[in-house]
PDB file of C-alpha atoms and ligand atoms in Angstrom:
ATOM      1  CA  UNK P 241      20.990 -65.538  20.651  1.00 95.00           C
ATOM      2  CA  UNK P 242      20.479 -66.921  24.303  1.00 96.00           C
ATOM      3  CA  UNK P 243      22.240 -66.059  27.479  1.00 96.00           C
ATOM      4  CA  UNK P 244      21.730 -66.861  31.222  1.00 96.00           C
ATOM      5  CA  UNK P 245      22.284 -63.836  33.013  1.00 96.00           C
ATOM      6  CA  UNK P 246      24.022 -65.670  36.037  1.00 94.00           C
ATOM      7  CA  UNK P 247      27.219 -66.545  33.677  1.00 95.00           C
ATOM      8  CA  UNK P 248      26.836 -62.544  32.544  1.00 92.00           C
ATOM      9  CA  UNK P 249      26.168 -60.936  29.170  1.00 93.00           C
ATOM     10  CA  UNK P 250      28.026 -61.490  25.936  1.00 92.00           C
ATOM     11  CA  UNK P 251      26.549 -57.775  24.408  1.00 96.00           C
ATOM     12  CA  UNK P 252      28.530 -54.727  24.727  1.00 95.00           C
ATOM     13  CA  UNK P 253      26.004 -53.383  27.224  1.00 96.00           C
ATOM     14  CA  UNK P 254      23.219 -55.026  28.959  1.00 96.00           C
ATOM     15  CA  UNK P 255      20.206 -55.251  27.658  1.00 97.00           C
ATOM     16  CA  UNK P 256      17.540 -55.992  30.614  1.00 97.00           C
ATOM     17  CA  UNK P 257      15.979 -52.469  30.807  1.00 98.00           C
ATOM     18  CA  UNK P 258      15.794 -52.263  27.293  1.00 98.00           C
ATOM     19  CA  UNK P 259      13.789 -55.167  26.922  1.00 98.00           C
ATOM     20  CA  UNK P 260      11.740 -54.269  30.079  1.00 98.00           C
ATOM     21  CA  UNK P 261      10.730 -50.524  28.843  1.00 98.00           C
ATOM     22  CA  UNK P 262       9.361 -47.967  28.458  1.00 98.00           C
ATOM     23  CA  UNK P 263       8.772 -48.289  32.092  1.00 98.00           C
ATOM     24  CA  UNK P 264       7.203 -45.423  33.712  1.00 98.00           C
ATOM     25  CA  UNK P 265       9.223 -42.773  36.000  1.00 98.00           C
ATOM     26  CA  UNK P 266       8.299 -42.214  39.594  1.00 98.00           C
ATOM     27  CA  UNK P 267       9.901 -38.991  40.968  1.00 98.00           C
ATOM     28  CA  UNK P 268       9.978 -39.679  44.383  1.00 98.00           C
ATOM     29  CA  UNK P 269       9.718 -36.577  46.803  1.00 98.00           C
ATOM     30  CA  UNK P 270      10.161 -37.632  50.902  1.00 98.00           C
ATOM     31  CA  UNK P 271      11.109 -35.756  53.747  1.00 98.00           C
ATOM     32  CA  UNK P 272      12.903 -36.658  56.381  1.00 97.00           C
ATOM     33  CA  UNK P 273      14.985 -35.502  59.823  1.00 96.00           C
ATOM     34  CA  UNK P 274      17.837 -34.407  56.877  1.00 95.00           C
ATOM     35  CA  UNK P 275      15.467 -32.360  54.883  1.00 97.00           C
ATOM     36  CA  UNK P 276      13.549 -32.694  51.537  1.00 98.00           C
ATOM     37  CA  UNK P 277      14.565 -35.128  49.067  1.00 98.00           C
ATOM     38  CA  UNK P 278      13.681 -36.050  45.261  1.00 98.00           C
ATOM     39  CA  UNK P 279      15.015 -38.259  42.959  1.00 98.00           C
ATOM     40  CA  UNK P 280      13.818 -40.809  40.327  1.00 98.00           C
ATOM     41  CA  UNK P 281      12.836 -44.560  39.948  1.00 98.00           C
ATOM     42  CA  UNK P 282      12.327 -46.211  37.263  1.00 98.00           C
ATOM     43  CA  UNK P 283      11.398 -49.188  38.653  1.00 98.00           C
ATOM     44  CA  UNK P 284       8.213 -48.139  39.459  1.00 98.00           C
ATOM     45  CA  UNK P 285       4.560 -48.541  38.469  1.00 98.00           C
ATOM     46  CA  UNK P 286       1.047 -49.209  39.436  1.00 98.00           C
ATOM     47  CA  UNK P 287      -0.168 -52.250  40.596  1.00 98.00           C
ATOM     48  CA  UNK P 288      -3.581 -52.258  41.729  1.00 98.00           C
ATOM     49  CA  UNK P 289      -6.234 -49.738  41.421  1.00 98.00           C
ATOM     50  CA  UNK P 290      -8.523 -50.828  44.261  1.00 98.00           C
ATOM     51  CA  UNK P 291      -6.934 -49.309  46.573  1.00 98.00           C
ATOM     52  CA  UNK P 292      -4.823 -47.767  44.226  1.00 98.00           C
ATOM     53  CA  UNK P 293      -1.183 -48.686  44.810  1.00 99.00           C
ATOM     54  CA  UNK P 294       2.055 -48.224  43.545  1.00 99.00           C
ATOM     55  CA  UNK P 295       5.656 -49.717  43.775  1.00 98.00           C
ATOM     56  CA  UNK P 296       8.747 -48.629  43.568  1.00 98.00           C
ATOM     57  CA  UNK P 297      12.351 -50.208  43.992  1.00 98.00           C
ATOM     58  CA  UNK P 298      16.138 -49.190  45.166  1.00 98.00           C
ATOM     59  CA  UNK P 299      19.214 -50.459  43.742  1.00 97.00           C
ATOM     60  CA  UNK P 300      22.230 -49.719  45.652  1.00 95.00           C
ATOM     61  CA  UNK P 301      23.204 -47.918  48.791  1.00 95.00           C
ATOM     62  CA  UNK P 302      24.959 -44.369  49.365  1.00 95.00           C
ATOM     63  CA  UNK P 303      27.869 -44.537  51.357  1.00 92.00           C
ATOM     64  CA  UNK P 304      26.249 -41.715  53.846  1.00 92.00           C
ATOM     65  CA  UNK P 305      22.915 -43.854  54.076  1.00 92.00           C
ATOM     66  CA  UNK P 306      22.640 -46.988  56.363  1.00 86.00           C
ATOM     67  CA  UNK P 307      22.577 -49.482  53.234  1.00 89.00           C
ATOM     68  CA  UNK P 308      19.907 -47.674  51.338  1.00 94.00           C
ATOM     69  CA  UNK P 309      19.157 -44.302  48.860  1.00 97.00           C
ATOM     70  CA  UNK P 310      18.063 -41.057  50.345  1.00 97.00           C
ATOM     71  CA  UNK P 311      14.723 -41.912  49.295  1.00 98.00           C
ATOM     72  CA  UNK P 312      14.024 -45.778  50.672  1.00 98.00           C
ATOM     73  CA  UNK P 313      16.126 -43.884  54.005  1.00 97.00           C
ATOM     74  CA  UNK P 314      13.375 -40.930  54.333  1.00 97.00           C
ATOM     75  CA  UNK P 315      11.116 -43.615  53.659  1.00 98.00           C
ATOM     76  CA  UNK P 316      11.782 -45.478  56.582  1.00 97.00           C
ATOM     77  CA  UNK P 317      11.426 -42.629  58.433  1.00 97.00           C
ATOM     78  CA  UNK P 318       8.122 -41.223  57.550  1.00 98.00           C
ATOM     79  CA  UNK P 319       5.914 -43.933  55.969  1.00 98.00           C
ATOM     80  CA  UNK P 320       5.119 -41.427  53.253  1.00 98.00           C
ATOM     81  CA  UNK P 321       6.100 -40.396  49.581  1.00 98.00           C
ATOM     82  CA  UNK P 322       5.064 -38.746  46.735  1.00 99.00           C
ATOM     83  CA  UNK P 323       5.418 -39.897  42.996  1.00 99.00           C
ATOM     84  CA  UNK P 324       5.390 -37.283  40.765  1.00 98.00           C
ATOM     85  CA  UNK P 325       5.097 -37.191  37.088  1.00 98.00           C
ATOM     86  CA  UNK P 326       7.911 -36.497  34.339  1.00 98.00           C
ATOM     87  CA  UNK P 327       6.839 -34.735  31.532  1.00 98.00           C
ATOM     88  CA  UNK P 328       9.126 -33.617  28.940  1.00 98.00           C
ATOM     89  CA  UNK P 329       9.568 -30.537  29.676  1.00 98.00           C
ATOM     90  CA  UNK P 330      10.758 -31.803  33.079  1.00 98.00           C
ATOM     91  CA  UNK P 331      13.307 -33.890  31.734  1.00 98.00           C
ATOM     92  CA  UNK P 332      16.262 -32.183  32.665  1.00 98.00           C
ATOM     93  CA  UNK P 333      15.107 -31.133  35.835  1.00 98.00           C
ATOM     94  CA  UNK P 334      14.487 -34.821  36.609  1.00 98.00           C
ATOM     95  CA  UNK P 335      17.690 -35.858  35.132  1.00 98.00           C
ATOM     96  CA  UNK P 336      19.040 -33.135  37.504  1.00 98.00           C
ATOM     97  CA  UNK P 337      17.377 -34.697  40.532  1.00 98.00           C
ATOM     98  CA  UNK P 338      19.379 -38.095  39.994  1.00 98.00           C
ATOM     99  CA  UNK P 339      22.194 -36.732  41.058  1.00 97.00           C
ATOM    100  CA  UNK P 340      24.035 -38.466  44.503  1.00 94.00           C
ATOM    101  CA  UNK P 341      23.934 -36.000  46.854  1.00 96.00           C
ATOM    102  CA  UNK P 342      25.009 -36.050  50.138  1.00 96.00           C
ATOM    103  CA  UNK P 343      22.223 -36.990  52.717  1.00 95.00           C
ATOM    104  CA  UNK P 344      20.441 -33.429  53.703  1.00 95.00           C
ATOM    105  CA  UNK P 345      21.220 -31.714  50.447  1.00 97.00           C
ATOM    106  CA  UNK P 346      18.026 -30.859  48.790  1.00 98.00           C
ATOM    107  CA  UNK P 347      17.475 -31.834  45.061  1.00 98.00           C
ATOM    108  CA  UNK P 348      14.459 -29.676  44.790  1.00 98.00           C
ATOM    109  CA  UNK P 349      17.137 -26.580  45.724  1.00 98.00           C
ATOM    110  CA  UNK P 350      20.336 -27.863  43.969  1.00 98.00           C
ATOM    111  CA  UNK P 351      17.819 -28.190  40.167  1.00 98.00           C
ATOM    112  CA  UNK P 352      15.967 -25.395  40.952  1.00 98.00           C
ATOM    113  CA  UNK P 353      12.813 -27.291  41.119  1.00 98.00           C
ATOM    114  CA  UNK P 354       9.479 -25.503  42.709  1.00 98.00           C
ATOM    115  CA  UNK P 355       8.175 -27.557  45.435  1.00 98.00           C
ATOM    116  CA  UNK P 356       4.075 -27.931  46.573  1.00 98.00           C
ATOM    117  CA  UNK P 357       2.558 -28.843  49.464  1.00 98.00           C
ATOM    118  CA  UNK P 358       1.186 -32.572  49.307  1.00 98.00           C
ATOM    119  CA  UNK P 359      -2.109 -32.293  51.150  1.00 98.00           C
ATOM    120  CA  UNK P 360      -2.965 -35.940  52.751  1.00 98.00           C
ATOM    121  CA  UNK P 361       0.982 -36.951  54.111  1.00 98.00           C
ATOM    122  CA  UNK P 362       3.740 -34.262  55.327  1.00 98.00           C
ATOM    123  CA  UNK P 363       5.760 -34.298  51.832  1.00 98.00           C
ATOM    124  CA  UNK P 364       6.623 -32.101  49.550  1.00 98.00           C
ATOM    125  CA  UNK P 365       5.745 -32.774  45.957  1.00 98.00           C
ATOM    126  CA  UNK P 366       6.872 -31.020  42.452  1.00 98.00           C
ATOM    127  CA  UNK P 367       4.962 -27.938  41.537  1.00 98.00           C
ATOM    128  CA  UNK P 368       5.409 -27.952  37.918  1.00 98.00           C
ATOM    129  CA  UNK P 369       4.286 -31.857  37.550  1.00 98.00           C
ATOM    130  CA  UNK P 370       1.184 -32.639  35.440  1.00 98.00           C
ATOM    131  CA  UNK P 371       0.224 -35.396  38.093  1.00 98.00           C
ATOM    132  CA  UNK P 372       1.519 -36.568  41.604  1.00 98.00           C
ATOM    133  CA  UNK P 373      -0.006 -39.399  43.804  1.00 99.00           C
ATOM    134  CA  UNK P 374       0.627 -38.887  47.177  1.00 98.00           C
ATOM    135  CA  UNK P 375       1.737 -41.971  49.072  1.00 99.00           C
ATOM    136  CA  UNK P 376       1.516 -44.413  52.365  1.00 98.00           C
ATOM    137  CA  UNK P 377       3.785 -47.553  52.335  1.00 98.00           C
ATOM    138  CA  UNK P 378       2.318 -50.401  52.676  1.00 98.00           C
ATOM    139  CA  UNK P 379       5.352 -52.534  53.117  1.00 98.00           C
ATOM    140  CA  UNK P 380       9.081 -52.582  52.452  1.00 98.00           C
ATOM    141  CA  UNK P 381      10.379 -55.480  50.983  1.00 98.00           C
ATOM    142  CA  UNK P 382      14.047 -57.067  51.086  1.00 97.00           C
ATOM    143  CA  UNK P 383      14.643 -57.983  47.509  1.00 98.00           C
ATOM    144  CA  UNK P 384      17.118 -60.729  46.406  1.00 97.00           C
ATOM    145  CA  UNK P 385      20.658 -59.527  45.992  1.00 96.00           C
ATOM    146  CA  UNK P 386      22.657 -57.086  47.861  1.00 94.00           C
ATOM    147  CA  UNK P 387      20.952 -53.332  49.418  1.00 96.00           C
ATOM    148  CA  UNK P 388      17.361 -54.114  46.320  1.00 97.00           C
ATOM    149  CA  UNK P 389      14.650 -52.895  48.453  1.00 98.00           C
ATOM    150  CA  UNK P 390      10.808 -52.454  47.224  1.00 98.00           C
ATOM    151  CA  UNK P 391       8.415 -49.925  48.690  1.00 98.00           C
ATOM    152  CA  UNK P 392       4.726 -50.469  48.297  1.00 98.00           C
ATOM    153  CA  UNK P 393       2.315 -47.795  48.660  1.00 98.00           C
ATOM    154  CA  UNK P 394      -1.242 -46.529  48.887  1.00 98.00           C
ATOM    155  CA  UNK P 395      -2.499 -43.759  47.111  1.00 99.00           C
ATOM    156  CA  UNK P 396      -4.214 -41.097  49.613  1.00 98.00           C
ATOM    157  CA  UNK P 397      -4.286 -38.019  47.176  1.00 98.00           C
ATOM    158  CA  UNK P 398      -3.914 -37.489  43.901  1.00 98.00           C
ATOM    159  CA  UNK P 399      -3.169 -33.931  42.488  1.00 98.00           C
ATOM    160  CA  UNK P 400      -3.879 -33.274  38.554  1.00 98.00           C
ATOM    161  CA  UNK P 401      -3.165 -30.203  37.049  1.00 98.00           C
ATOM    162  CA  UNK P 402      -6.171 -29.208  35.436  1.00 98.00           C
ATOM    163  CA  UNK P 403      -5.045 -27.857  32.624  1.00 97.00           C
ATOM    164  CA  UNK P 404      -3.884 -31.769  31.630  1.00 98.00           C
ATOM    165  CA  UNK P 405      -7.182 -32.835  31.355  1.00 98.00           C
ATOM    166  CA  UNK P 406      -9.312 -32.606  27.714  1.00 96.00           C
ATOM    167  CA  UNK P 407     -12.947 -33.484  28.288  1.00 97.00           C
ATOM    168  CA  UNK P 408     -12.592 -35.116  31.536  1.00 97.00           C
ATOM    169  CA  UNK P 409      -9.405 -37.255  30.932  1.00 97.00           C
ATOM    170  CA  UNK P 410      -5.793 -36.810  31.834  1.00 98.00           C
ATOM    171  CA  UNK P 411      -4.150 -35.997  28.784  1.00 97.00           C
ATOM    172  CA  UNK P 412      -1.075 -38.388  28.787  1.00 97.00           C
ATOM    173  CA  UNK P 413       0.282 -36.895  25.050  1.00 97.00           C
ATOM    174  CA  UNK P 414      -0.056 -33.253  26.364  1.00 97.00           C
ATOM    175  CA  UNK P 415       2.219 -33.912  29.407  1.00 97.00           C
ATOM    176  CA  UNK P 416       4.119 -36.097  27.126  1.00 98.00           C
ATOM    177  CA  UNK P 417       4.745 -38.054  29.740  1.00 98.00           C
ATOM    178  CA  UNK P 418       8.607 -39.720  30.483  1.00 98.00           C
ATOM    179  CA  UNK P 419       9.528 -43.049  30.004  1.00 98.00           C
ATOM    180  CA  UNK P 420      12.821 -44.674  30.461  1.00 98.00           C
ATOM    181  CA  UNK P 421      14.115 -47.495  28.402  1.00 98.00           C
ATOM    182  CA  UNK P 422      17.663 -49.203  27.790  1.00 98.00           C
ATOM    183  CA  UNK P 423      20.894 -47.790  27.724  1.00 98.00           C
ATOM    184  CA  UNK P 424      20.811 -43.468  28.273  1.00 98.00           C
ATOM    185  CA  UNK P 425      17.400 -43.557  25.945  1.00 98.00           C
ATOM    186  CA  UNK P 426      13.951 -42.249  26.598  1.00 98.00           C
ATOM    187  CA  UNK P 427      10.502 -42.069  25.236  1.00 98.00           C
ATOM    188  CA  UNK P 428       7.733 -39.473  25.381  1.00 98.00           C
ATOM    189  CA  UNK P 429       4.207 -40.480  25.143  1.00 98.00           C
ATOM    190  CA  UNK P 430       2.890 -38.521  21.377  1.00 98.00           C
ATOM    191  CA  UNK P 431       0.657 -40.995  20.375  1.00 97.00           C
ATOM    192  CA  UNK P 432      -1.946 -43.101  21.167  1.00 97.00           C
ATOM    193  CA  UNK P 433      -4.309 -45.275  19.999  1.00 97.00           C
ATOM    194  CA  UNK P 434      -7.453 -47.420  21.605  1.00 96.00           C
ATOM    195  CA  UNK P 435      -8.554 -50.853  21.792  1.00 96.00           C
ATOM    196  CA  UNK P 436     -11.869 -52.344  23.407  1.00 95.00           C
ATOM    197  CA  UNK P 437     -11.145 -55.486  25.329  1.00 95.00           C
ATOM    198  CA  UNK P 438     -13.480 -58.553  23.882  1.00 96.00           C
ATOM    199  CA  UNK P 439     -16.824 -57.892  25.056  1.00 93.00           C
ATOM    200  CA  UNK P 440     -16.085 -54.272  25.293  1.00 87.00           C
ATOM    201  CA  UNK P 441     -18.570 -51.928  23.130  1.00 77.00           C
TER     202      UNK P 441
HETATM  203  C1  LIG G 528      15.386 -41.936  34.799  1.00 62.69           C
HETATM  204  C2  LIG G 528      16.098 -42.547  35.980  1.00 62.69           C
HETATM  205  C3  LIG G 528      15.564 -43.679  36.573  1.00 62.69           C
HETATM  206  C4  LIG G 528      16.186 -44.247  37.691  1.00 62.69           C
HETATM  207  N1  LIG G 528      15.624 -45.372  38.248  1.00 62.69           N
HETATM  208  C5  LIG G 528      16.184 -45.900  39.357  1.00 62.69           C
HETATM  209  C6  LIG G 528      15.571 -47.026  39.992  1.00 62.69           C
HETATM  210  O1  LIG G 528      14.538 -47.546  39.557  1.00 62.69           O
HETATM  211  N2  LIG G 528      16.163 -47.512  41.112  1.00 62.69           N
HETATM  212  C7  LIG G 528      17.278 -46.941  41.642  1.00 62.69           C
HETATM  213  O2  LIG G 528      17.753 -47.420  42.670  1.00 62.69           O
HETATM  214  N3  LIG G 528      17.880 -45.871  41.064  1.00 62.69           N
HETATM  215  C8  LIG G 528      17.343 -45.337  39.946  1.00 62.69           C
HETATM  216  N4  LIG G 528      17.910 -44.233  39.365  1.00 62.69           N
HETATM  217  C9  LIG G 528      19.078 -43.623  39.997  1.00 62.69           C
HETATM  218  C10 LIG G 528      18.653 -42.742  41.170  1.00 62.69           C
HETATM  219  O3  LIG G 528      17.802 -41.680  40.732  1.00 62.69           O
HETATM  220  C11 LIG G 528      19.912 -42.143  41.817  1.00 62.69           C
HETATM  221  O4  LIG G 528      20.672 -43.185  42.410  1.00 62.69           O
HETATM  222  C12 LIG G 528      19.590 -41.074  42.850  1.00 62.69           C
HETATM  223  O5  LIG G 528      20.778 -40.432  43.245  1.00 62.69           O
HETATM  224  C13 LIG G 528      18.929 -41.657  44.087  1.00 62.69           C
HETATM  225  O6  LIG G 528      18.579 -40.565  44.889  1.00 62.69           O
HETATM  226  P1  LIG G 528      18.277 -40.638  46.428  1.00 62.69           P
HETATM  227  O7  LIG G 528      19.521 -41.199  47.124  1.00 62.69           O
HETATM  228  O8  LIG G 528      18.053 -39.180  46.750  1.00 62.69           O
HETATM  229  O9  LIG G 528      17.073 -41.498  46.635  1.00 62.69           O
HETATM  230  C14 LIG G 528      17.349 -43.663  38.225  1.00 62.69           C
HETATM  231  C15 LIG G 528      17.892 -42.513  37.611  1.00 62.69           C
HETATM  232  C16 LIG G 528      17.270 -41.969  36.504  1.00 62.69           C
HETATM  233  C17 LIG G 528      17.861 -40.732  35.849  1.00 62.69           C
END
């Protein structure tokens, strides 16, 4: 089959984010002048590693929020963020966290999720995650289309729980890390397997 998206779908559900997955989870902790915040993005990843910097983007707008998510909001704000990791034992704590509450209501309270100190920007981060970056934006963009907004940030600290790493590397299949693909589905990271690039010994 073939279909331009711009004359819509002819499937029962769309399939974009299943064909663009697993794509990685950022649980974005800010603060702001309303309080604490958390809540994840799945349109989110790394995209260079010197400096080391990540994106994330916001679709939609909260009707207490000036055209924008808590997050992108606090964002604006600040200049800082945190991306946390979702393992899957987090998953319904993160799944909690998604949850559109009013501006000022805290989704590390309302889950019950323990929040840490983030060390290098004035954020708090999730205790209980394997791995967190802490962030400074770089630049927010204006994407195409009505309140899509992408935040770029630096990495300025990165906080590993040590008991994730085996012989020096983060263990990705202990955390099990979260993925989100199509539809209400997930994937856990379980397996793995290596390739050398050409050249590579
Ligand atoms: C796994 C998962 C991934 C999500 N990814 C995104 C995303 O990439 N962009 C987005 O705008 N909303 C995404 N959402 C929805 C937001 O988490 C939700 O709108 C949340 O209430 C936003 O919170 P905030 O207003 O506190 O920032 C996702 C939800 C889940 C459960």
């Amino acid at each position: 089959m073939f279909y331009e998206p711009a004359s819509g779908h002819p499937l029962p559900h769309n399939p974009f984010k299943a064909i663009v997955a697993p794509r990685p989870i950022g649980w974005i902790s800010t603060r702001g002048a309303a309080g604490d915040n958390l809540a994840p993005y799945s349109f989110f990843n790394a995209v260079s590693d010197s400096p080391m910097q990540v994106m994330f983007a916001s679709t939609g707008a909260k009707p207490d929020r000036d055209g924008a998510k808590d997050s992108v909001a606090q964002i604006r704000e600040t200049g800082v963020f945190c991306c946390n990791l979702v393992s899957y034992d987090l998953r319904d704590a993160m799944n909690a966290s998604s949850a559109p509450l009013a501006a000022g209501e805290d989704e590390f309270a309302a889950a019950g999720i323990d929040k840490a100190e983030c060390r290098t920007i004035d954020c708090p981060r999730v205790a209980a995650s394997p791995a967190a970056l802490e962030c400074r934006v770089t630049e927010i963009i204006a994407l195409k289309g009505q309140h899509n907004t992408m935040v770029l940030g630096e990495v300025t600290g990165v906080h590993i729980d040590d008991s994730f790493l085996t012989d020096g590397q983060f263990d990705v299949t202990r955390a099990q890390s979260l993925s989100r693909l199509g539809y209400r589905d997930y994937a856990a990271v379980r397996e793995v397997f290596a390739l050398s690039r050409p050249g590579q010994r």
